Coordinates of N, CA and C and ligand atoms in Angstrom, one line a residue:
M1 N 0.8 -1.2 0.0 CA 0.0 0.0 0.0 C 0.9 1.2 0.0
S2 N 0.7 2.1 -1.0 CA 1.5 3.3 -1.1 C 0.6 4.6 -1.1
D3 N 0.9 5.4 -0.1 CA 0.1 6.6 0.0 C 0.4 7.6 -1.2
A4 N 1.7 7.5 -1.6 CA 2.1 8.4 -2.8 C 1.3 7.9 -4.0
Q5 N 1.2 6.6 -4.2 CA 0.5 6.1 -5.4 C -1.0 6.5 -5.3
K6 N -1.6 6.4 -4.1 CA -3.0 6.8 -3.9 C -3.2 8.3 -4.3
R7 N -2.2 9.1 -3.9 CA -2.3 10.5 -4.1 C -2.2 10.8 -5.6
T8 N -1.2 10.1 -6.3 CA -1.1 10.3 -7.7 C -2.4 10.0 -8.4
A9 N -3.0 8.8 -8.1 CA -4.3 8.5 -8.7 C -5.4 9.5 -8.4
G10 N -5.5 9.9 -7.2 CA -6.5 10.9 -6.8 C -6.4 12.2 -7.5
E11 N -5.1 12.6 -7.6 CA -4.9 13.9 -8.3 C -5.2 13.8 -9.8
A12 N -4.8 12.7 -10.4 CA -5.1 12.5 -11.9 C -6.6 12.5 -12.1
A13 N -7.4 11.8 -11.2 CA -8.8 11.8 -11.4 C -9.5 13.2 -11.2
A14 N -8.9 14.0 -10.4 CA -9.5 15.3 -10.2 C -9.4 16.1 -11.5
E15 N -8.4 15.8 -12.3 CA -8.3 16.6 -13.6 C -9.4 16.2 -14.5
R16 N -10.1 15.1 -14.3 CA -11.2 14.7 -15.2 C -12.5 15.5 -14.9
V17 N -12.5 16.2 -13.8 CA -13.8 16.9 -13.4 C -13.8 18.2 -14.1
E18 N -15.1 18.6 -14.6 CA -15.2 19.8 -15.3 C -16.2 20.7 -14.5
P19 N -16.1 22.1 -14.7 CA -17.0 23.0 -14.0 C -18.5 22.6 -14.3
G20 N -19.3 22.8 -13.3 CA -20.7 22.5 -13.4 C -21.1 21.1 -13.2
M21 N -20.2 20.2 -13.0 CA -20.6 18.8 -12.9 C -21.2 18.5 -11.5
V22 N -22.0 17.4 -11.5 CA -22.4 16.8 -10.3 C -21.4 15.6 -10.1
V23 N -20.7 15.6 -8.9 CA -19.6 14.7 -8.7 C -19.9 13.8 -7.5
G24 N -19.8 12.5 -7.7 CA -19.9 11.6 -6.5 C -18.5 11.5 -5.9
L25 N -18.5 11.7 -4.6 CA -17.2 11.6 -3.8 C -17.1 10.3 -3.1
G26 N -16.1 9.5 -3.4 CA -16.0 8.2 -2.8 C -15.5 8.3 -1.3
T27 N -15.2 7.2 -0.8 CA -14.8 7.1 0.7 C -13.5 6.3 0.8
G28 N -12.7 6.7 1.7 CA -11.4 6.0 2.0 C -10.2 6.9 1.8
S29 N -9.0 6.4 2.0 CA -7.8 7.2 1.9 C -7.5 7.7 0.5
T30 N -7.8 6.8 -0.5 CA -7.5 7.2 -1.9 C -8.5 8.3 -2.3
A31 N -9.8 8.0 -2.0 CA -10.8 9.0 -2.4 C -10.5 10.4 -1.7
A32 N -10.0 10.3 -0.5 CA -9.7 11.6 0.2 C -8.7 12.4 -0.6
W33 N -7.7 11.7 -1.2 CA -6.7 12.5 -2.0 C -7.5 13.2 -3.2
F34 N -8.4 12.4 -3.8 CA -9.2 13.0 -4.9 C -10.0 14.2 -4.4
V35 N -10.6 14.1 -3.2 CA -11.4 15.2 -2.7 C -10.6 16.4 -2.5
K36 N -9.4 16.2 -1.9 CA -8.5 17.3 -1.7 C -8.0 18.0 -3.0
A37 N -7.7 17.2 -4.0 CA -7.2 17.7 -5.2 C -8.4 18.4 -6.0
L38 N -9.6 17.9 -5.8 CA -10.7 18.5 -6.4 C -11.0 19.9 -5.8
A39 N -10.9 20.0 -4.5 CA -11.1 21.2 -3.8 C -10.1 22.2 -4.2
A40 N -8.8 21.8 -4.4 CA -7.7 22.7 -4.8 C -7.9 23.3 -6.2
R41 N -8.7 22.6 -7.0 CA -8.9 23.1 -8.4 C -9.8 24.3 -8.4
G42 N -10.7 24.4 -7.4 CA -11.6 25.6 -7.3 C -12.5 25.7 -8.5
L43 N -13.0 24.6 -9.0 CA -13.9 24.7 -10.2 C -15.3 25.3 -9.8
K44 N -15.8 26.0 -10.8 CA -17.1 26.7 -10.5 C -18.3 25.7 -10.6
D45 N -19.4 26.0 -9.9 CA -20.7 25.4 -10.0 C -20.7 23.9 -9.8
L46 N -19.8 23.3 -9.0 CA -19.8 21.9 -8.8 C -20.9 21.6 -7.7
R47 N -21.5 20.4 -7.8 CA -22.3 19.9 -6.7 C -21.7 18.5 -6.4
C48 N -21.4 18.3 -5.1 CA -20.7 17.0 -4.8 C -21.6 16.2 -3.9
V49 N -21.7 14.9 -4.2 CA -22.6 14.0 -3.4 C -21.6 13.0 -2.7
P50 N -21.5 13.1 -1.4 CA -20.6 12.3 -0.7 C -21.2 10.9 -0.4
T51 N -20.3 9.9 -0.3 CA -20.8 8.5 -0.1 C -20.7 8.1 1.4
S52 N -20.3 9.0 2.2 CA -20.2 8.7 3.7 C -20.2 10.0 4.5
E53 N -20.5 9.8 5.7 CA -20.4 11.0 6.6 C -19.0 11.5 6.7
A54 N -18.0 10.6 6.7 CA -16.6 10.9 6.8 C -16.2 11.8 5.6
T55 N -16.6 11.4 4.4 CA -16.3 12.2 3.2 C -17.0 13.5 3.2
A56 N -18.3 13.5 3.7 CA -19.0 14.7 3.8 C -18.3 15.7 4.6
E57 N -17.8 15.2 5.7 CA -17.1 16.1 6.7 C -15.8 16.7 6.1
L58 N -15.1 15.9 5.4 CA -13.8 16.3 4.7 C -14.2 17.4 3.6
A59 N -15.2 17.1 2.8 CA -15.6 18.0 1.7 C -16.0 19.3 2.3
R60 N -16.8 19.2 3.4 CA -17.3 20.5 4.0 C -16.1 21.3 4.5
E61 N -15.2 20.7 5.1 CA -14.0 21.4 5.6 C -13.2 22.1 4.5
L62 N -13.2 21.5 3.3 CA -12.5 22.0 2.2 C -13.3 23.0 1.4
G63 N -14.5 23.2 1.8 CA -15.3 24.2 1.1 C -16.0 23.7 -0.2
L64 N -16.1 22.4 -0.4 CA -16.7 21.9 -1.6 C -18.3 22.0 -1.4
P65 N -19.0 22.4 -2.4 CA -20.5 22.5 -2.3 C -21.1 21.1 -2.3
L66 N -21.8 20.8 -1.2 CA -22.4 19.4 -1.0 C -23.8 19.4 -1.5
S67 N -24.2 18.2 -1.9 CA -25.6 17.9 -2.2 C -25.9 16.5 -1.7
T68 N -27.1 16.1 -2.0 CA -27.5 14.7 -1.6 C -28.0 14.0 -2.8
L69 N -28.1 12.7 -2.7 CA -28.6 11.9 -3.8 C -30.1 12.2 -4.0
E70 N -30.8 12.6 -3.0 CA -32.2 13.0 -3.1 C -32.3 14.3 -3.9
D71 N -31.5 15.3 -3.7 CA -31.6 16.6 -4.4 C -30.9 16.5 -5.8
T72 N -29.9 15.6 -5.9 CA -29.3 15.5 -7.3 C -29.2 14.0 -7.6
P73 N -30.3 13.4 -8.1 CA -30.3 12.0 -8.3 C -29.5 11.5 -9.5
R74 N -29.1 12.5 -10.4 CA -28.2 12.1 -11.5 C -26.9 12.7 -11.3
I75 N -25.9 11.8 -11.3 CA -24.5 12.2 -11.1 C -23.7 12.1 -12.4
D76 N -22.9 13.1 -12.7 CA -22.1 13.0 -13.9 C -20.9 12.1 -13.8
L77 N -20.2 12.2 -12.7 CA -19.0 11.4 -12.5 C -18.8 11.1 -11.1
T78 N -18.5 9.8 -10.8 CA -18.1 9.4 -9.4 C -16.7 8.9 -9.4
V79 N -15.9 9.3 -8.5 CA -14.6 8.8 -8.3 C -14.4 8.2 -6.9
D80 N -13.9 7.0 -6.8 CA -13.9 6.3 -5.6 C -12.8 5.3 -5.6
G81 N -12.4 4.9 -4.4 CA -11.3 3.9 -4.3 C -11.9 2.5 -4.3
A82 N -11.0 1.5 -4.1 CA -11.5 0.1 -4.1 C -10.5 -0.7 -3.3
D83 N -10.9 -1.9 -2.8 CA -10.0 -2.8 -2.1 C -9.3 -3.7 -3.0
E84 N -10.0 -4.1 -4.0 CA -9.4 -5.0 -5.1 C -9.9 -4.6 -6.4
I85 N -9.1 -4.7 -7.4 CA -9.5 -4.4 -8.8 C -9.2 -5.7 -9.6
G86 N -10.2 -6.4 -10.1 CA -9.9 -7.6 -10.8 C -10.1 -7.4 -12.3
P87 N -10.1 -8.6 -13.0 CA -10.3 -8.5 -14.5 C -11.6 -7.9 -14.8
G88 N -11.7 -7.1 -15.9 CA -12.9 -6.4 -16.3 C -13.3 -5.3 -15.4
L89 N -12.4 -4.9 -14.5 CA -12.7 -3.9 -13.5 C -13.8 -4.3 -12.6
A90 N -13.9 -5.6 -12.3 CA -14.7 -6.1 -11.2 C -14.0 -5.7 -9.9
L91 N -14.8 -5.3 -8.9 CA -14.2 -4.7 -7.7 C -14.7 -5.3 -6.5
I92 N -13.8 -5.4 -5.5 CA -14.3 -5.5 -4.1 C -14.1 -4.1 -3.4
K93 N -15.2 -3.7 -2.8 CA -15.3 -2.4 -2.1 C -15.9 -2.7 -0.7
G94 N -15.8 -1.7 0.2 CA -16.4 -1.7 1.4 C -15.5 -1.9 2.6
G95 N -14.2 -1.8 2.3 CA -13.2 -1.9 3.5 C -13.5 -0.8 4.5
G96 N -14.0 0.3 4.0 CA -14.3 1.5 4.8 C -15.8 1.5 5.3
A97 N -16.5 0.4 5.1 CA -17.9 0.2 5.5 C -18.9 1.1 4.9
A98 N -18.5 1.7 3.7 CA -19.4 2.7 3.1 C -20.1 2.1 1.8
L99 N -20.0 0.7 1.7 CA -20.4 0.1 0.4 C -21.8 0.4 -0.1
L100 N -22.8 0.5 0.9 CA -24.2 0.7 0.4 C -24.3 2.1 -0.2
R101 N -23.9 3.1 0.5 CA -24.0 4.5 -0.1 C -23.2 4.6 -1.3
E102 N -22.0 4.0 -1.3 CA -21.2 4.0 -2.5 C -21.9 3.4 -3.7
K103 N -22.5 2.2 -3.5 CA -23.1 1.6 -4.6 C -24.3 2.4 -5.1
L104 N -25.1 3.0 -4.2 CA -26.2 3.8 -4.6 C -25.7 5.0 -5.5
V105 N -24.6 5.6 -5.1 CA -24.0 6.8 -5.8 C -23.5 6.3 -7.1
W106 N -22.7 5.2 -7.1 CA -22.1 4.7 -8.4 C -23.3 4.4 -9.4
E107 N -24.3 3.7 -8.9 CA -25.4 3.3 -9.9 C -26.1 4.5 -10.4
A108 N -26.0 5.7 -9.7 CA -26.7 6.9 -10.2 C -25.8 7.7 -11.1
S109 N -24.6 7.2 -11.4 CA -23.6 8.0 -12.1 C -23.5 7.6 -13.6
S110 N -23.3 8.6 -14.4 CA -23.1 8.4 -15.8 C -21.8 7.7 -16.1
R111 N -20.8 8.1 -15.2 CA -19.4 7.6 -15.4 C -18.8 7.4 -14.0
C112 N -18.1 6.3 -13.9 CA -17.4 6.0 -12.6 C -16.0 5.7 -12.8
I113 N -15.1 6.3 -12.1 CA -13.7 6.1 -12.2 C -13.2 5.5 -10.8
V114 N -12.6 4.4 -10.9 CA -12.0 3.8 -9.6 C -10.5 4.2 -9.6
I115 N -10.1 4.6 -8.4 CA -8.7 5.0 -8.2 C -8.1 4.2 -7.2
A116 N -6.8 3.8 -7.4 CA -6.1 2.9 -6.4 C -4.6 3.0 -6.6
D117 N -3.9 2.5 -5.6 CA -2.5 2.2 -5.8 C -2.4 0.8 -6.5
K118 N -1.2 0.6 -7.0 CA -0.9 -0.5 -7.9 C -1.2 -1.9 -7.2
G119 N -1.0 -1.9 -5.8 CA -1.2 -3.1 -5.1 C -2.6 -3.7 -5.1
K120 N -3.6 -2.8 -5.5 CA -5.0 -3.2 -5.4 C -5.4 -4.1 -6.7
V121 N -4.5 -4.1 -7.7 CA -4.9 -4.8 -8.9 C -4.5 -6.3 -8.8
V122 N -5.5 -7.1 -9.0 CA -5.3 -8.6 -8.8 C -5.8 -9.4 -10.0
E123 N -5.3 -10.6 -10.0 CA -5.8 -11.5 -11.1 C -7.1 -12.1 -10.8
T124 N -7.3 -12.4 -9.5 CA -8.6 -13.0 -9.0 C -9.0 -12.3 -7.8
L125 N -10.3 -11.9 -7.8 CA -10.9 -11.3 -6.6 C -10.9 -12.3 -5.4
G126 N -10.8 -11.8 -4.2 CA -11.1 -12.6 -3.0 C -10.0 -12.7 -1.9
A127 N -8.8 -12.3 -2.2 CA -7.8 -12.3 -1.1 C -8.3 -11.2 0.0
F128 N -8.8 -10.1 -0.5 CA -9.4 -9.1 0.5 C -10.7 -9.6 0.9
P129 N -11.0 -9.7 2.2 CA -12.3 -10.2 2.7 C -13.4 -9.4 2.1
L130 N -14.4 -10.1 1.6 CA -15.6 -9.4 1.0 C -16.5 -8.9 2.0
P131 N -16.7 -7.6 2.1 CA -17.7 -7.0 3.0 C -19.1 -7.2 2.6
I132 N -19.9 -7.6 3.6 CA -21.4 -7.8 3.3 C -22.1 -7.0 4.4
E133 N -23.0 -6.1 3.9 CA -23.7 -5.3 4.9 C -25.0 -6.0 5.2
V134 N -25.3 -6.1 6.5 CA -26.4 -6.9 7.0 C -27.2 -6.1 8.0
I135 N -28.5 -6.2 8.0 CA -29.4 -5.6 9.0 C -29.1 -6.2 10.3
A136 N -29.1 -5.4 11.4 CA -28.7 -5.9 12.7 C -29.7 -6.9 13.3
F137 N -31.0 -6.6 13.0 CA -32.0 -7.6 13.5 C -31.8 -9.0 12.9
G138 N -31.6 -9.9 13.8 CA -31.4 -11.3 13.4 C -30.2 -11.6 12.6
H139 N -29.1 -10.8 12.9 CA -27.9 -10.9 12.0 C -27.2 -12.2 12.1
K140 N -27.4 -12.9 13.3 CA -26.7 -14.2 13.4 C -27.4 -15.3 12.5
T141 N -28.7 -15.1 12.3 CA -29.5 -16.0 11.4 C -29.0 -15.7 10.0
T142 N -28.9 -14.4 9.7 CA -28.5 -14.0 8.3 C -27.1 -14.5 8.1
A143 N -26.2 -14.5 9.1 CA -24.9 -15.0 8.9 C -24.9 -16.5 8.6
N144 N -25.8 -17.2 9.2 CA -25.9 -18.7 8.8 C -26.2 -18.9 7.4
R145 N -27.1 -18.0 6.9 CA -27.5 -18.2 5.5 C -26.4 -17.7 4.6
I146 N -25.6 -16.7 5.0 CA -24.5 -16.3 4.2 C -23.5 -17.5 4.2
A147 N -23.3 -18.1 5.3 CA -22.3 -19.3 5.3 C -22.8 -20.4 4.4
D148 N -24.1 -20.6 4.3 CA -24.6 -21.6 3.3 C -24.2 -21.2 1.9
V149 N -24.4 -19.9 1.6 CA -24.1 -19.5 0.2 C -22.6 -19.6 -0.1
L150 N -21.8 -19.2 0.9 CA -20.4 -19.3 0.7 C -20.0 -20.7 0.5
A151 N -20.5 -21.6 1.3 CA -20.2 -23.1 1.1 C -20.5 -23.6 -0.3
D152 N -21.7 -23.1 -0.8 CA -22.1 -23.4 -2.1 C -21.1 -22.9 -3.2
H153 N -20.3 -21.9 -2.8 CA -19.3 -21.4 -3.7 C -17.9 -21.9 -3.3
E154 N -17.9 -23.0 -2.6 CA -16.6 -23.6 -2.1 C -15.8 -22.7 -1.3
I155 N -16.5 -21.9 -0.5 CA -15.7 -21.0 0.5 C -16.1 -21.5 1.9
A156 N -15.1 -22.1 2.5 CA -15.4 -22.9 3.8 C -15.5 -22.0 5.0
M157 N -14.8 -20.8 5.0 CA -14.8 -20.0 6.1 C -16.1 -19.2 6.2
P158 N -16.8 -19.2 7.4 CA -18.0 -18.4 7.5 C -17.6 -16.9 7.6
A159 N -18.4 -16.0 7.2 CA -18.1 -14.6 7.3 C -18.1 -14.2 8.8
R160 N -17.3 -13.2 9.1 CA -17.2 -12.7 10.5 C -17.7 -11.3 10.7
V161 N -18.4 -11.1 11.7 CA -18.9 -9.7 11.9 C -17.8 -8.8 12.3
R162 N -17.8 -7.6 11.7 CA -16.7 -6.6 11.9 C -16.8 -5.9 13.2
T163 N -15.8 -5.9 14.0 CA -15.8 -5.2 15.3 C -14.7 -4.2 15.4
A164 N -14.8 -3.3 16.3 CA -13.7 -2.4 16.7 C -13.6 -2.5 18.2
E165 N -12.8 -1.6 18.8 CA -12.6 -1.7 20.2 C -13.9 -1.6 21.0
R166 N -14.7 -0.7 20.5 CA -16.0 -0.4 21.2 C -17.1 -1.3 20.9
G167 N -16.9 -2.4 20.1 CA -17.9 -3.4 19.8 C -18.2 -3.5 18.3
L168 N -19.4 -3.8 18.0 CA -19.7 -4.0 16.6 C -19.6 -2.7 15.8
I169 N -19.0 -2.8 14.6 CA -19.0 -1.6 13.7 C -20.4 -1.4 13.2
R170 N -20.8 -0.2 13.2 CA -22.1 0.2 12.5 C -21.8 1.1 11.3
T171 N -22.5 0.8 10.2 CA -22.4 1.6 9.0 C -23.1 3.0 9.2
D172 N -22.9 3.9 8.3 CA -23.7 5.2 8.4 C -25.2 4.9 8.4
G173 N -25.6 3.8 7.8 CA -27.0 3.5 7.8 C -27.5 2.7 9.1
G174 N -26.5 2.4 10.0 CA -26.9 1.7 11.2 C -26.8 0.2 11.1
N175 N -26.3 -0.3 10.0 CA -26.2 -1.8 9.8 C -24.9 -2.3 10.2
L176 N -24.8 -3.7 10.1 CA -23.5 -4.3 10.5 C -22.8 -4.8 9.2
I177 N -21.5 -5.0 9.4 CA -20.7 -5.6 8.3 C -20.2 -6.9 8.6
Y178 N -20.4 -7.9 7.8 CA -19.7 -9.2 7.9 C -18.7 -9.3 6.8
D179 N -17.5 -9.8 7.2 CA -16.4 -9.9 6.2 C -16.2 -11.4 5.9
A180 N -16.3 -11.7 4.6 CA -16.1 -13.1 4.1 C -14.7 -13.3 3.5
R181 N -14.0 -14.2 4.2 CA -12.6 -14.5 3.7 C -12.8 -15.6 2.6
C182 N -12.9 -15.1 1.4 CA -13.2 -16.0 0.3 C -12.0 -16.7 -0.2
G183 N -10.8 -16.1 -0.1 CA -9.6 -16.6 -0.7 C -9.6 -16.3 -2.2
A184 N -10.5 -17.0 -2.9 CA -10.6 -16.7 -4.4 C -12.1 -16.8 -4.7
I185 N -12.6 -15.8 -5.5 CA -14.0 -15.8 -5.9 C -14.0 -16.2 -7.4
H186 N -14.4 -17.4 -7.7 CA -14.3 -17.9 -9.0 C -15.4 -17.4 -9.9
D187 N -16.6 -17.2 -9.3 CA -17.7 -16.7 -10.1 C -18.4 -15.5 -9.4
P188 N -17.7 -14.3 -9.5 CA -18.2 -13.1 -8.8 C -19.7 -12.8 -9.1
S189 N -20.1 -13.0 -10.3 CA -21.4 -12.6 -10.7 C -22.5 -13.5 -10.0
R190 N -22.2 -14.8 -10.0 CA -23.1 -15.7 -9.3 C -23.1 -15.5 -7.8
L191 N -21.9 -15.2 -7.2 CA -21.9 -15.0 -5.8 C -22.7 -13.7 -5.4
A192 N -22.5 -12.7 -6.3 CA -23.2 -11.4 -6.1 C -24.7 -11.7 -6.1
D193 N -25.2 -12.4 -7.1 CA -26.6 -12.7 -7.1 C -27.1 -13.5 -5.9
D194 N -26.4 -14.5 -5.5 CA -26.8 -15.4 -4.4 C -26.8 -14.6 -3.1
L195 N -25.8 -13.7 -2.9 CA -25.8 -13.0 -1.6 C -27.0 -12.0 -1.6
K196 N -27.4 -11.4 -2.7 CA -28.5 -10.5 -2.8 C -29.8 -11.1 -2.4
L197 N -29.9 -12.4 -2.6 CA -31.2 -13.1 -2.4 C -31.4 -13.4 -0.9
I198 N -30.4 -13.1 -0.1 CA -30.6 -13.5 1.3 C -31.3 -12.3 2.0
T199 N -32.5 -12.6 2.7 CA -33.2 -11.6 3.5 C -32.2 -11.2 4.6
G200 N -32.1 -9.9 4.8 CA -31.2 -9.5 5.9 C -29.9 -8.9 5.3
V201 N -29.5 -9.4 4.1 CA -28.3 -8.8 3.5 C -28.8 -7.5 2.7
V202 N -28.2 -6.4 3.1 CA -28.6 -5.2 2.4 C -27.8 -5.0 1.2
E203 N -26.5 -5.3 1.2 CA -25.7 -5.1 0.0 C -24.4 -5.8 0.3
H204 N -23.6 -6.0 -0.8 CA -22.3 -6.7 -0.7 C -21.3 -5.8 -1.4
G205 N -20.1 -6.1 -1.2 CA -19.0 -5.2 -1.8 C -18.5 -5.6 -3.2
L206 N -19.2 -6.5 -3.8 CA -18.8 -6.8 -5.2 C -19.5 -5.7 -6.1
F207 N -18.6 -4.9 -6.8 CA -19.0 -3.9 -7.7 C -18.7 -4.4 -9.1
L208 N -19.7 -5.0 -9.8 CA -19.5 -5.6 -11.1 C -20.1 -4.7 -12.2
D209 N -19.4 -4.6 -13.3 CA -19.9 -3.8 -14.4 C -20.3 -2.4 -14.1
L210 N -19.6 -1.8 -13.1 CA -19.9 -0.4 -12.7 C -18.8 0.5 -13.0
A211 N -17.5 0.1 -13.0 CA -16.4 1.0 -13.2 C -16.2 1.2 -14.7
D212 N -16.1 2.4 -15.2 CA -15.8 2.7 -16.6 C -14.3 2.8 -16.9
E213 N -13.6 3.0 -15.8 CA -12.2 3.3 -16.0 C -11.5 3.1 -14.7
A214 N -10.2 2.7 -14.7 CA -9.4 2.7 -13.4 C -8.2 3.6 -13.6
I215 N -7.9 4.4 -12.7 CA -6.7 5.2 -12.7 C -5.8 4.6 -11.6
I216 N -4.7 4.0 -12.0 CA -3.9 3.3 -11.0 C -2.6 4.2 -10.8
G217 N -2.4 4.5 -9.5 CA -1.1 5.3 -9.2 C 0.0 4.3 -9.2
T218 N 1.1 4.7 -9.8 CA 2.4 3.9 -9.7 C 3.5 4.9 -9.3
D219 N 4.7 4.3 -9.1 CA 5.8 5.2 -8.7 C 6.2 6.0 -9.9
Q220 N 5.8 5.6 -11.1 CA 6.2 6.3 -12.4 C 5.1 7.3 -12.9
G221 N 4.0 7.3 -12.3 CA 2.9 8.1 -12.8 C 1.6 7.3 -12.7
V222 N 0.7 7.4 -13.7 CA -0.6 6.7 -13.7 C -0.7 5.7 -14.8
E223 N -1.4 4.6 -14.5 CA -1.8 3.6 -15.6 C -3.3 3.7 -15.6
V224 N -3.8 3.7 -16.9 CA -5.3 3.8 -17.0 C -5.7 2.4 -17.6
L225 N -6.7 1.9 -16.9 CA -7.3 0.6 -17.3 C -8.7 0.7 -17.7
A226 N -9.1 0.0 -18.8 CA -10.5 -0.1 -19.2 C -11.1 -1.4 -18.9
P227 N -12.4 -1.5 -18.8 CA -13.0 -2.8 -18.5 C -12.6 -3.9 -19.5
Ligands
5RP1 O1 -14.7 0.9 -0.4 C1 -14.2 1.7 0.3 C2 -14.9 2.2 1.5 O2 -16.1 1.6 1.8 C3 -12.9 2.2 0.0 O3 -12.9 2.9 -1.3 C4 -11.9 1.1 -0.1 O4 -11.9 0.5 1.2 C5 -10.5 1.6 -0.3 O5 -10.0 2.3 0.7 P1 -8.5 3.0 0.7 O6 -8.6 4.0 -0.5 O7 -8.4 3.7 2.0 O8 -7.5 1.9 0.5

């Protein structure tokens, strides 16, 4: 993980924004570099839709004009980080627990750019634990059903609820996150569909067919990847 590479990617993505755009602001350390670089450009008439309370706070501090998905349901361009970038720009996201709002904003966007350091690019998704957002009510029952789906995908390890020192992590929406140590996800599309069918699962961190472009920061500059 290289913060310099994250910064390179974030700054390059900020150059893609034009005055007057509605911009989706991602969450995480790479997205934060984008937000800072965007604010530094001082573009006129932007409206920015943050994907988390943390990003909203950063954007507010930097003086970026904020909006909501309710007030601006169509977004021109979203720029966000990822935990893994696989073939076809299939992604794992949600390491920062913002996957639900992120996916809502991505899906409302005409164009999505994923930004990352070089270490995030993988041949097969799944080394990074797959985040699954779950309603707190009955979450242990939901976890059993998630385990059944994972077993059907030859993933033996049950997903684990995400905790911090103060107890269970809550998302901005008040839900819980389960992390599934998949190892390798051989059929991301089928796994995505199967997880979505579980009552109690709100969303999962597989972002498939959503990224239009990846800007990867390297020590030499940026690499641009297409799906
Ligand atoms: O999906 C995310 C948050 O939910 C982040 O984009 C992802 O975790 C990458 O974070 P970072 O840029 O800090 O490595």
